[in-house]
Amino acid sequence: LLVNYLTVFFVVFYNIVKEYIQTEGTYKNLAKGNIMVSVPNVILKDLTIEGDLIIGDGVGEGDVTLDNVKVRGRIVVRGGGENSIIIKGNSDISNIIVAKVDGVVSIKVQGDANVEIIYIDDESDDVNIEGQIGNLQLMASGIIVGAIDSQIKTIDIIGKNSKVIIDKDSKVENININKEAVGIKLEVVGIADKVTTQAPNTQITGKGKVSKVEVKEGGNNAKIETTNTKIQVDKGVTGVTLPPTPPSPSSSGGKI
């Protein structure tokens, strides 16, 4: 599902915020409706938020913890630092929109918590994702996204010139690079079962395991450096650089 997330963000603010959290501490009872957290060091525990949860700019480089929290609407992340949003217990979150202006932001999913979709549509320096996630959609351009000790079913990349790093303790089942995502750099140190690219100038590197790469129409000048990867290049795609094919000494890489 691709939407204009900036528009979504403003729609959230046009809705009535039922409660503003402006003092750090632990909260177990909140008003029904949209909730805004505007200070760091806040713990939401054992409750259901009937509307949207907005992590405001006032959180700064601090953190907000959701412990056994269900959010019926969305979580919109505008603030937070390297520890940022910690989701644990039996928390159940349908979608998170990361829209921070600058600095590092992290989403950490722990224990039995469930997060279905994370949309990244911000201008931060880095976004780190940790834990088990259903779907990650990278809409932003020119940022670095790290999967840290993560299990992710699908990553969809739409923004341009960003870098995605799959660390040694992470596994992603499917990575889809949209035709608009020009110049994406994908570094796999862990495991990626399948990567599909339709974008020009895609780079796939790393010492991890990439089982299969499909270069579709539009994926001209893709560069694939991972070894022991099954590579399928569609007819008409040009300039694809393939990795060496050991153990044959004559296979030192080349272009299609």
PDB file of N, CA and C in Angstrom, residues 114-212:
ATOM      1  N   ASN A 114       3.911  -7.464  18.337  1.00  0.00           N
ATOM      2  CA  ASN A 114       3.604  -7.617  16.925  1.00  0.00           C
ATOM      3  C   ASN A 114       3.531  -6.252  16.253  1.00  0.00           C
ATOM      4  N   VAL A 115       4.343  -6.063  15.208  1.00  0.00           N
ATOM      5  CA  VAL A 115       4.293  -4.853  14.385  1.00  0.00           C
ATOM      6  C   VAL A 115       4.141  -5.295  12.942  1.00  0.00           C
ATOM      7  N   GLU A 116       3.045  -4.887  12.312  1.00  0.00           N
ATOM      8  CA  GLU A 116       2.772  -5.362  10.954  1.00  0.00           C
ATOM      9  C   GLU A 116       3.550  -4.590   9.896  1.00  0.00           C
ATOM     10  N   ILE A 117       3.482  -3.257   9.913  1.00  0.00           N
ATOM     11  CA  ILE A 117       4.094  -2.449   8.858  1.00  0.00           C
ATOM     12  C   ILE A 117       4.805  -1.249   9.467  1.00  0.00           C
ATOM     13  N   ILE A 118       6.024  -0.966   8.971  1.00  0.00           N
ATOM     14  CA  ILE A 118       6.714   0.272   9.289  1.00  0.00           C
ATOM     15  C   ILE A 118       6.966   1.018   7.988  1.00  0.00           C
ATOM     16  N   TYR A 119       6.476   2.273   7.923  1.00  0.00           N
ATOM     17  CA  TYR A 119       6.737   3.151   6.779  1.00  0.00           C
ATOM     18  C   TYR A 119       7.819   4.149   7.185  1.00  0.00           C
ATOM     19  N   ILE A 120       8.855   4.272   6.376  1.00  0.00           N
ATOM     20  CA  ILE A 120       9.895   5.256   6.641  1.00  0.00           C
ATOM     21  C   ILE A 120       9.774   6.354   5.600  1.00  0.00           C
ATOM     22  N   ASP A 121       9.348   7.524   6.046  1.00  0.00           N
ATOM     23  CA  ASP A 121       9.127   8.647   5.133  1.00  0.00           C
ATOM     24  C   ASP A 121       9.688   9.913   5.777  1.00  0.00           C
ATOM     25  N   ASP A 122      10.949   9.832   6.212  1.00  0.00           N
ATOM     26  CA  ASP A 122      11.526  10.948   6.948  1.00  0.00           C
ATOM     27  C   ASP A 122      12.776  11.472   6.270  1.00  0.00           C
ATOM     28  N   GLU A 123      13.430  12.422   6.917  1.00  0.00           N
ATOM     29  CA  GLU A 123      14.671  12.994   6.411  1.00  0.00           C
ATOM     30  C   GLU A 123      15.779  12.819   7.441  1.00  0.00           C
ATOM     31  N   SER A 124      15.708  11.724   8.196  1.00  0.00           N
ATOM     32  CA  SER A 124      16.711  11.457   9.227  1.00  0.00           C
ATOM     33  C   SER A 124      18.031  11.031   8.602  1.00  0.00           C
ATOM     34  N   ASP A 125      19.076  11.037   9.442  1.00  0.00           N
ATOM     35  CA  ASP A 125      20.357  10.512   8.991  1.00  0.00           C
ATOM     36  C   ASP A 125      20.306   8.987   8.901  1.00  0.00           C
ATOM     37  N   ASP A 126      19.755   8.356   9.929  1.00  0.00           N
ATOM     38  CA  ASP A 126      19.700   6.902   9.997  1.00  0.00           C
ATOM     39  C   ASP A 126      18.394   6.460  10.651  1.00  0.00           C
ATOM     40  N   VAL A 127      17.903   5.313  10.205  1.00  0.00           N
ATOM     41  CA  VAL A 127      16.764   4.668  10.859  1.00  0.00           C
ATOM     42  C   VAL A 127      17.163   3.225  11.110  1.00  0.00           C
ATOM     43  N   ASN A 128      17.076   2.794  12.365  1.00  0.00           N
ATOM     44  CA  ASN A 128      17.412   1.420  12.726  1.00  0.00           C
ATOM     45  C   ASN A 128      16.152   0.663  13.132  1.00  0.00           C
ATOM     46  N   ILE A 129      16.025  -0.543  12.590  1.00  0.00           N
ATOM     47  CA  ILE A 129      14.881  -1.404  12.884  1.00  0.00           C
ATOM     48  C   ILE A 129      15.405  -2.662  13.551  1.00  0.00           C
ATOM     49  N   GLU A 130      14.819  -2.990  14.697  1.00  0.00           N
ATOM     50  CA  GLU A 130      15.273  -4.158  15.444  1.00  0.00           C
ATOM     51  C   GLU A 130      14.084  -5.022  15.836  1.00  0.00           C
ATOM     52  N   GLY A 131      14.190  -6.341  15.622  1.00  0.00           N
ATOM     53  CA  GLY A 131      13.133  -7.256  16.025  1.00  0.00           C
ATOM     54  C   GLY A 131      12.354  -7.818  14.857  1.00  0.00           C
ATOM     55  N   GLN A 132      11.212  -8.393  15.153  1.00  0.00           N
ATOM     56  CA  GLN A 132      10.393  -9.071  14.143  1.00  0.00           C
ATOM     57  C   GLN A 132       9.354  -8.120  13.580  1.00  0.00           C
ATOM     58  N   ILE A 133       9.395  -7.955  12.245  1.00  0.00           N
ATOM     59  CA  ILE A 133       8.520  -7.017  11.541  1.00  0.00           C
ATOM     60  C   ILE A 133       7.866  -7.732  10.363  1.00  0.00           C
ATOM     61  N   GLY A 134       6.624  -7.389  10.066  1.00  0.00           N
ATOM     62  CA  GLY A 134       5.977  -7.951   8.888  1.00  0.00           C
ATOM     63  C   GLY A 134       6.491  -7.331   7.608  1.00  0.00           C
ATOM     64  N   ASN A 135       6.295  -6.013   7.459  1.00  0.00           N
ATOM     65  CA  ASN A 135       6.648  -5.321   6.217  1.00  0.00           C
ATOM     66  C   ASN A 135       7.305  -3.984   6.540  1.00  0.00           C
ATOM     67  N   LEU A 136       8.406  -3.695   5.836  1.00  0.00           N
ATOM     68  CA  LEU A 136       9.093  -2.414   5.964  1.00  0.00           C
ATOM     69  C   LEU A 136       9.058  -1.718   4.616  1.00  0.00           C
ATOM     70  N   GLN A 137       8.529  -0.486   4.587  1.00  0.00           N
ATOM     71  CA  GLN A 137       8.459   0.264   3.338  1.00  0.00           C
ATOM     72  C   GLN A 137       9.318   1.514   3.460  1.00  0.00           C
ATOM     73  N   LEU A 138      10.334   1.603   2.607  1.00  0.00           N
ATOM     74  CA  LEU A 138      11.246   2.736   2.606  1.00  0.00           C
ATOM     75  C   LEU A 138      10.836   3.706   1.505  1.00  0.00           C
ATOM     76  N   MET A 139      10.194   4.798   1.927  1.00  0.00           N
ATOM     77  CA  MET A 139       9.737   5.809   0.984  1.00  0.00           C
ATOM     78  C   MET A 139      10.750   6.940   0.828  1.00  0.00           C
ATOM     79  N   ALA A 140      11.552   7.185   1.873  1.00  0.00           N
ATOM     80  CA  ALA A 140      12.469   8.319   1.906  1.00  0.00           C
ATOM     81  C   ALA A 140      13.658   8.095   0.973  1.00  0.00           C
ATOM     82  N   SER A 141      14.298   9.197   0.602  1.00  0.00           N
ATOM     83  CA  SER A 141      15.491   9.147  -0.239  1.00  0.00           C
ATOM     84  C   SER A 141      16.704   9.623   0.545  1.00  0.00           C
ATOM     85  N   GLY A 142      17.861   9.081   0.198  1.00  0.00           N
ATOM     86  CA  GLY A 142      19.110   9.577   0.734  1.00  0.00           C
ATOM     87  C   GLY A 142      19.359   9.304   2.196  1.00  0.00           C
ATOM     88  N   ILE A 143      18.836   8.217   2.739  1.00  0.00           N
ATOM     89  CA  ILE A 143      19.084   7.883   4.144  1.00  0.00           C
ATOM     90  C   ILE A 143      19.671   6.477   4.259  1.00  0.00           C
ATOM     91  N   ILE A 144      20.079   6.130   5.472  1.00  0.00           N
ATOM     92  CA  ILE A 144      20.601   4.787   5.749  1.00  0.00           C
ATOM     93  C   ILE A 144      19.637   4.077   6.683  1.00  0.00           C
ATOM     94  N   VAL A 145      19.233   2.875   6.302  1.00  0.00           N
ATOM     95  CA  VAL A 145      18.330   2.064   7.119  1.00  0.00           C
ATOM     96  C   VAL A 145      19.057   0.781   7.500  1.00  0.00           C
ATOM     97  N   GLY A 146      19.100   0.499   8.792  1.00  0.00           N
ATOM     98  CA  GLY A 146      19.763  -0.713   9.261  1.00  0.00           C
ATOM     99  C   GLY A 146      18.782  -1.691   9.877  1.00  0.00           C
ATOM    100  N   ALA A 147      18.833  -2.947   9.441  1.00  0.00           N
ATOM    101  CA  ALA A 147      18.084  -4.029  10.084  1.00  0.00           C
ATOM    102  C   ALA A 147      19.039  -4.698  11.059  1.00  0.00           C
ATOM    103  N   ILE A 148      18.725  -4.609  12.358  1.00  0.00           N
ATOM    104  CA  ILE A 148      19.630  -5.081  13.403  1.00  0.00           C
ATOM    105  C   ILE A 148      18.949  -6.206  14.174  1.00  0.00           C
ATOM    106  N   ASP A 149      19.522  -7.393  14.094  1.00  0.00           N
ATOM    107  CA  ASP A 149      18.943  -8.559  14.774  1.00  0.00           C
ATOM    108  C   ASP A 149      17.443  -8.645  14.479  1.00  0.00           C
ATOM    109  N   SER A 150      17.108  -8.593  13.189  1.00  0.00           N
ATOM    110  CA  SER A 150      15.716  -8.499  12.742  1.00  0.00           C
ATOM    111  C   SER A 150      15.295  -9.711  11.931  1.00  0.00           C
ATOM    112  N   GLN A 151      13.998  -9.986  11.986  1.00  0.00           N
ATOM    113  CA  GLN A 151      13.358 -10.956  11.106  1.00  0.00           C
ATOM    114  C   GLN A 151      12.254 -10.197  10.379  1.00  0.00           C
ATOM    115  N   ILE A 152      12.419  -9.988   9.083  1.00  0.00           N
ATOM    116  CA  ILE A 152      11.490  -9.164   8.312  1.00  0.00           C
ATOM    117  C   ILE A 152      10.989  -9.966   7.121  1.00  0.00           C
ATOM    118  N   LYS A 153       9.684  -9.988   6.935  1.00  0.00           N
ATOM    119  CA  LYS A 153       9.125 -10.737   5.804  1.00  0.00           C
ATOM    120  C   LYS A 153       9.414 -10.041   4.479  1.00  0.00           C
ATOM    121  N   THR A 154       9.116  -8.730   4.402  1.00  0.00           N
ATOM    122  CA  THR A 154       9.261  -8.026   3.139  1.00  0.00           C
ATOM    123  C   THR A 154       9.768  -6.613   3.362  1.00  0.00           C
ATOM    124  N   ILE A 155      10.737  -6.201   2.552  1.00  0.00           N
ATOM    125  CA  ILE A 155      11.161  -4.803   2.493  1.00  0.00           C
ATOM    126  C   ILE A 155      10.843  -4.284   1.099  1.00  0.00           C
ATOM    127  N   ASP A 156      10.075  -3.209   1.021  1.00  0.00           N
ATOM    128  CA  ASP A 156       9.775  -2.541  -0.246  1.00  0.00           C
ATOM    129  C   ASP A 156      10.494  -1.203  -0.264  1.00  0.00           C
ATOM    130  N   ILE A 157      11.318  -0.973  -1.288  1.00  0.00           N
ATOM    131  CA  ILE A 157      12.116   0.246  -1.382  1.00  0.00           C
ATOM    132  C   ILE A 157      11.611   1.088  -2.537  1.00  0.00           C
ATOM    133  N   ILE A 158      11.241   2.337  -2.252  1.00  0.00           N
ATOM    134  CA  ILE A 158      10.694   3.248  -3.252  1.00  0.00           C
ATOM    135  C   ILE A 158      11.557   4.492  -3.404  1.00  0.00           C
ATOM    136  N   GLY A 159      12.129   5.005  -2.302  1.00  0.00           N
ATOM    137  CA  GLY A 159      12.949   6.213  -2.341  1.00  0.00           C
ATOM    138  C   GLY A 159      14.272   5.991  -3.058  1.00  0.00           C
ATOM    139  N   LYS A 160      14.910   7.087  -3.487  1.00  0.00           N
ATOM    140  CA  LYS A 160      16.150   7.033  -4.256  1.00  0.00           C
ATOM    141  C   LYS A 160      17.382   7.160  -3.361  1.00  0.00           C
ATOM    142  N   ASN A 161      18.486   6.597  -3.863  1.00  0.00           N
ATOM    143  CA  ASN A 161      19.817   6.847  -3.313  1.00  0.00           C
ATOM    144  C   ASN A 161      19.928   6.590  -1.814  1.00  0.00           C
ATOM    145  N   SER A 162      19.213   5.619  -1.317  1.00  0.00           N
ATOM    146  CA  SER A 162      19.330   5.230   0.082  1.00  0.00           C
ATOM    147  C   SER A 162      20.145   3.943   0.184  1.00  0.00           C
ATOM    148  N   LYS A 163      20.567   3.652   1.414  1.00  0.00           N
ATOM    149  CA  LYS A 163      21.327   2.428   1.664  1.00  0.00           C
ATOM    150  C   LYS A 163      20.610   1.598   2.715  1.00  0.00           C
ATOM    151  N   VAL A 164      20.475   0.310   2.463  1.00  0.00           N
ATOM    152  CA  VAL A 164      19.847  -0.616   3.406  1.00  0.00           C
ATOM    153  C   VAL A 164      20.890  -1.655   3.799  1.00  0.00           C
ATOM    154  N   ILE A 165      21.087  -1.812   5.106  1.00  0.00           N
ATOM    155  CA  ILE A 165      22.077  -2.760   5.619  1.00  0.00           C
ATOM    156  C   ILE A 165      21.360  -3.858   6.396  1.00  0.00           C
ATOM    157  N   ILE A 166      21.572  -5.098   6.005  1.00  0.00           N
ATOM    158  CA  ILE A 166      21.022  -6.264   6.704  1.00  0.00           C
ATOM    159  C   ILE A 166      22.164  -6.849   7.522  1.00  0.00           C
ATOM    160  N   ASP A 167      22.120  -6.694   8.846  1.00  0.00           N
ATOM    161  CA  ASP A 167      23.273  -7.079   9.659  1.00  0.00           C
ATOM    162  C   ASP A 167      23.368  -8.601   9.811  1.00  0.00           C
ATOM    163  N   LYS A 168      24.443  -9.036  10.455  1.00  0.00           N
ATOM    164  CA  LYS A 168      24.770 -10.466  10.497  1.00  0.00           C
ATOM    165  C   LYS A 168      23.731 -11.305  11.227  1.00  0.00           C
ATOM    166  N   ASP A 169      22.934 -10.692  12.082  1.00  0.00           N
ATOM    167  CA  ASP A 169      21.930 -11.421  12.854  1.00  0.00           C
ATOM    168  C   ASP A 169      20.518 -11.255  12.295  1.00  0.00           C
ATOM    169  N   SER A 170      20.418 -10.749  11.073  1.00  0.00           N
ATOM    170  CA  SER A 170      19.109 -10.455  10.484  1.00  0.00           C
ATOM    171  C   SER A 170      18.819 -11.327   9.271  1.00  0.00           C
ATOM    172  N   LYS A 171      17.523 -11.563   9.062  1.00  0.00           N
ATOM    173  CA  LYS A 171      17.068 -12.292   7.880  1.00  0.00           C
ATOM    174  C   LYS A 171      15.855 -11.587   7.294  1.00  0.00           C
ATOM    175  N   VAL A 172      15.875 -11.419   5.967  1.00  0.00           N
ATOM    176  CA  VAL A 172      14.748 -10.829   5.241  1.00  0.00           C
ATOM    177  C   VAL A 172      14.326 -11.804   4.156  1.00  0.00           C
ATOM    178  N   GLU A 173      13.036 -12.075   4.075  1.00  0.00           N
ATOM    179  CA  GLU A 173      12.566 -13.039   3.082  1.00  0.00           C
ATOM    180  C   GLU A 173      12.555 -12.449   1.672  1.00  0.00           C
ATOM    181  N   ASN A 174      11.997 -11.254   1.518  1.00  0.00           N
ATOM    182  CA  ASN A 174      11.888 -10.637   0.195  1.00  0.00           C
ATOM    183  C   ASN A 174      12.249  -9.157   0.264  1.00  0.00           C
ATOM    184  N   ILE A 175      13.086  -8.710  -0.683  1.00  0.00           N
ATOM    185  CA  ILE A 175      13.408  -7.293  -0.827  1.00  0.00           C
ATOM    186  C   ILE A 175      13.029  -6.880  -2.244  1.00  0.00           C
ATOM    187  N   ASN A 176      12.111  -5.919  -2.352  1.00  0.00           N
ATOM    188  CA  ASN A 176      11.631  -5.438  -3.649  1.00  0.00           C
ATOM    189  C   ASN A 176      12.084  -4.001  -3.853  1.00  0.00           C
ATOM    190  N   ILE A 177      12.873  -3.776  -4.903  1.00  0.00           N
ATOM    191  CA  ILE A 177      13.378  -2.437  -5.203  1.00  0.00           C
ATOM    192  C   ILE A 177      12.579  -1.893  -6.379  1.00  0.00           C
ATOM    193  N   ASN A 178      11.730  -0.907  -6.087  1.00  0.00           N
ATOM    194  CA  ASN A 178      10.828  -0.318  -7.070  1.00  0.00           C
ATOM    195  C   ASN A 178      11.603   0.383  -8.187  1.00  0.00           C
ATOM    196  N   LYS A 179      10.992   0.521  -9.335  1.00  0.00           N
ATOM    197  CA  LYS A 179      11.652   1.152 -10.487  1.00  0.00           C
ATOM    198  C   LYS A 179      12.046   2.599 -10.226  1.00  0.00           C
ATOM    199  N   GLU A 180      11.399   3.260  -9.262  1.00  0.00           N
ATOM    200  CA  GLU A 180      11.727   4.648  -8.949  1.00  0.00           C
ATOM    201  C   GLU A 180      12.927   4.758  -8.011  1.00  0.00           C
ATOM    202  N   ALA A 181      13.358   3.655  -7.426  1.00  0.00           N
ATOM    203  CA  ALA A 181      14.399   3.667  -6.395  1.00  0.00           C
ATOM    204  C   ALA A 181      15.788   3.615  -7.024  1.00  0.00           C
ATOM    205  N   VAL A 182      16.142   4.658  -7.740  1.00  0.00           N
ATOM    206  CA  VAL A 182      17.407   4.711  -8.458  1.00  0.00           C
ATOM    207  C   VAL A 182      18.568   4.774  -7.470  1.00  0.00           C
ATOM    208  N   GLY A 183      19.626   4.019  -7.754  1.00  0.00           N
ATOM    209  CA  GLY A 183      20.857   4.136  -6.982  1.00  0.00           C
ATOM    210  C   GLY A 183      20.810   3.550  -5.589  1.00  0.00           C
ATOM    211  N   ILE A 184      19.979   2.547  -5.374  1.00  0.00           N
ATOM    212  CA  ILE A 184      19.899   1.918  -4.058  1.00  0.00           C
ATOM    213  C   ILE A 184      21.128   1.040  -3.809  1.00  0.00           C
ATOM    214  N   LYS A 185      21.660   1.139  -2.588  1.00  0.00           N
ATOM    215  CA  LYS A 185      22.752   0.277  -2.160  1.00  0.00           C
ATOM    216  C   LYS A 185      22.225  -0.680  -1.103  1.00  0.00           C
ATOM    217  N   LEU A 186      22.342  -1.963  -1.372  1.00  0.00           N
ATOM    218  CA  LEU A 186      21.897  -2.992  -0.453  1.00  0.00           C
ATOM    219  C   LEU A 186      23.112  -3.793   0.005  1.00  0.00           C
ATOM    220  N   GLU A 187      23.386  -3.738   1.302  1.00  0.00           N
ATOM    221  CA  GLU A 187      24.508  -4.487   1.853  1.00  0.00           C
ATOM    222  C   GLU A 187      23.966  -5.598   2.753  1.00  0.00           C
ATOM    223  N   VAL A 188      24.240  -6.830   2.377  1.00  0.00           N
ATOM    224  CA  VAL A 188      23.728  -7.981   3.115  1.00  0.00           C
ATOM    225  C   VAL A 188      24.878  -8.670   3.838  1.00  0.00           C
ATOM    226  N   VAL A 189      24.854  -8.585   5.163  1.00  0.00           N
ATOM    227  CA  VAL A 189      25.816  -9.296   5.983  1.00  0.00           C
ATOM    228  C   VAL A 189      25.151 -10.533   6.582  1.00  0.00           C
ATOM    229  N   GLY A 190      23.836 -10.482   6.712  1.00  0.00           N
ATOM    230  CA  GLY A 190      23.051 -11.603   7.203  1.00  0.00           C
ATOM    231  C   GLY A 190      22.487 -12.422   6.062  1.00  0.00           C
ATOM    232  N   ILE A 191      21.159 -12.554   6.015  1.00  0.00           N
ATOM    233  CA  ILE A 191      20.509 -13.398   5.011  1.00  0.00           C
ATOM    234  C   ILE A 191      19.390 -12.629   4.312  1.00  0.00           C
ATOM    235  N   ALA A 192      19.357 -12.725   2.986  1.00  0.00           N
ATOM    236  CA  ALA A 192      18.237 -12.240   2.183  1.00  0.00           C
ATOM    237  C   ALA A 192      17.859 -13.358   1.223  1.00  0.00           C
ATOM    238  N   ASP A 193      16.633 -13.862   1.347  1.00  0.00           N
ATOM    239  CA  ASP A 193      16.234 -14.987   0.508  1.00  0.00           C
ATOM    240  C   ASP A 193      16.094 -14.589  -0.962  1.00  0.00           C
ATOM    241  N   LYS A 194      15.456 -13.453  -1.210  1.00  0.00           N
ATOM    242  CA  LYS A 194      15.218 -13.047  -2.597  1.00  0.00           C
ATOM    243  C   LYS A 194      15.212 -11.525  -2.717  1.00  0.00           C
ATOM    244  N   VAL A 195      15.948 -11.030  -3.717  1.00  0.00           N
ATOM    245  CA  VAL A 195      15.971  -9.597  -4.024  1.00  0.00           C
ATOM    246  C   VAL A 195      15.496  -9.415  -5.459  1.00  0.00           C
ATOM    247  N   THR A 196      14.543  -8.519  -5.640  1.00  0.00           N
ATOM    248  CA  THR A 196      14.046  -8.195  -6.975  1.00  0.00           C
ATOM    249  C   THR A 196      14.226  -6.702  -7.200  1.00  0.00           C
ATOM    250  N   THR A 197      14.889  -6.334  -8.297  1.00  0.00           N
ATOM    251  CA  THR A 197      15.080  -4.919  -8.583  1.00  0.00           C
ATOM    252  C   THR A 197      14.574  -4.557  -9.967  1.00  0.00           C
ATOM    253  N   GLN A 198      13.905  -3.412 -10.039  1.00  0.00           N
ATOM    254  CA  GLN A 198      13.482  -2.808 -11.300  1.00  0.00           C
ATOM    255  C   GLN A 198      14.139  -1.452 -11.493  1.00  0.00           C
ATOM    256  N   ALA A 199      15.071  -1.109 -10.581  1.00  0.00           N
ATOM    257  CA  ALA A 199      15.650   0.235 -10.582  1.00  0.00           C
ATOM    258  C   ALA A 199      17.047   0.240 -11.178  1.00  0.00           C
ATOM    259  N   PRO A 200      17.400   1.298 -11.908  1.00  0.00           N
ATOM    260  CA  PRO A 200      18.755   1.412 -12.431  1.00  0.00           C
ATOM    261  C   PRO A 200      19.775   1.612 -11.309  1.00  0.00           C
ATOM    262  N   ASN A 201      20.999   1.144 -11.562  1.00  0.00           N
ATOM    263  CA  ASN A 201      22.142   1.409 -10.693  1.00  0.00           C
ATOM    264  C   ASN A 201      21.997   0.827  -9.290  1.00  0.00           C
ATOM    265  N   THR A 202      21.297  -0.276  -9.186  1.00  0.00           N
ATOM    266  CA  THR A 202      21.214  -0.983  -7.905  1.00  0.00           C
ATOM    267  C   THR A 202      22.556  -1.657  -7.609  1.00  0.00           C
ATOM    268  N   GLN A 203      22.996  -1.557  -6.351  1.00  0.00           N
ATOM    269  CA  GLN A 203      24.226  -2.241  -5.929  1.00  0.00           C
ATOM    270  C   GLN A 203      23.892  -3.218  -4.803  1.00  0.00           C
ATOM    271  N   ILE A 204      24.283  -4.467  -4.989  1.00  0.00           N
ATOM    272  CA  ILE A 204      24.043  -5.499  -3.976  1.00  0.00           C
ATOM    273  C   ILE A 204      25.389  -6.065  -3.561  1.00  0.00           C
ATOM    274  N   THR A 205      25.759  -5.812  -2.303  1.00  0.00           N
ATOM    275  CA  THR A 205      27.075  -6.200  -1.817  1.00  0.00           C
ATOM    276  C   THR A 205      26.941  -6.925  -0.472  1.00  0.00           C
ATOM    277  N   GLY A 206      28.074  -7.325   0.078  1.00  0.00           N
ATOM    278  CA  GLY A 206      28.088  -7.913   1.414  1.00  0.00           C
ATOM    279  C   GLY A 206      28.570  -9.348   1.426  1.00  0.00           C
ATOM    280  N   LYS A 207      28.971  -9.795   2.620  1.00  0.00           N
ATOM    281  CA  LYS A 207      29.497 -11.137   2.798  1.00  0.00           C
ATOM    282  C   LYS A 207      28.447 -12.115   3.297  1.00  0.00           C
ATOM    283  N   GLY A 208      27.195 -11.678   3.347  1.00  0.00           N
ATOM    284  CA  GLY A 208      26.124 -12.550   3.788  1.00  0.00           C
ATOM    285  C   GLY A 208      25.604 -13.436   2.673  1.00  0.00           C
ATOM    286  N   LYS A 209      24.443 -14.047   2.919  1.00  0.00           N
ATOM    287  CA  LYS A 209      23.849 -14.968   1.954  1.00  0.00           C
ATOM    288  C   LYS A 209      22.662 -14.311   1.254  1.00  0.00           C
ATOM    289  N   VAL A 210      22.773 -14.154  -0.061  1.00  0.00           N
ATOM    290  CA  VAL A 210      21.655 -13.706  -0.897  1.00  0.00           C
ATOM    291  C   VAL A 210      21.336 -14.870  -1.823  1.00  0.00           C
ATOM    292  N   SER A 211      20.218 -15.529  -1.579  1.00  0.00           N
ATOM    293  CA  SER A 211      19.920 -16.757  -2.321  1.00  0.00           C
ATOM    294  C   SER A 211      19.616 -16.494  -3.789  1.00  0.00           C
ATOM    295  N   LYS A 212      18.816 -15.452  -4.061  1.00  0.00           N
ATOM    296  CA  LYS A 212      18.395 -15.209  -5.443  1.00  0.00           C
ATOM    297  C   LYS A 212      18.220 -13.715  -5.696  1.00  0.00           C
TER     298      LYS A 212
END
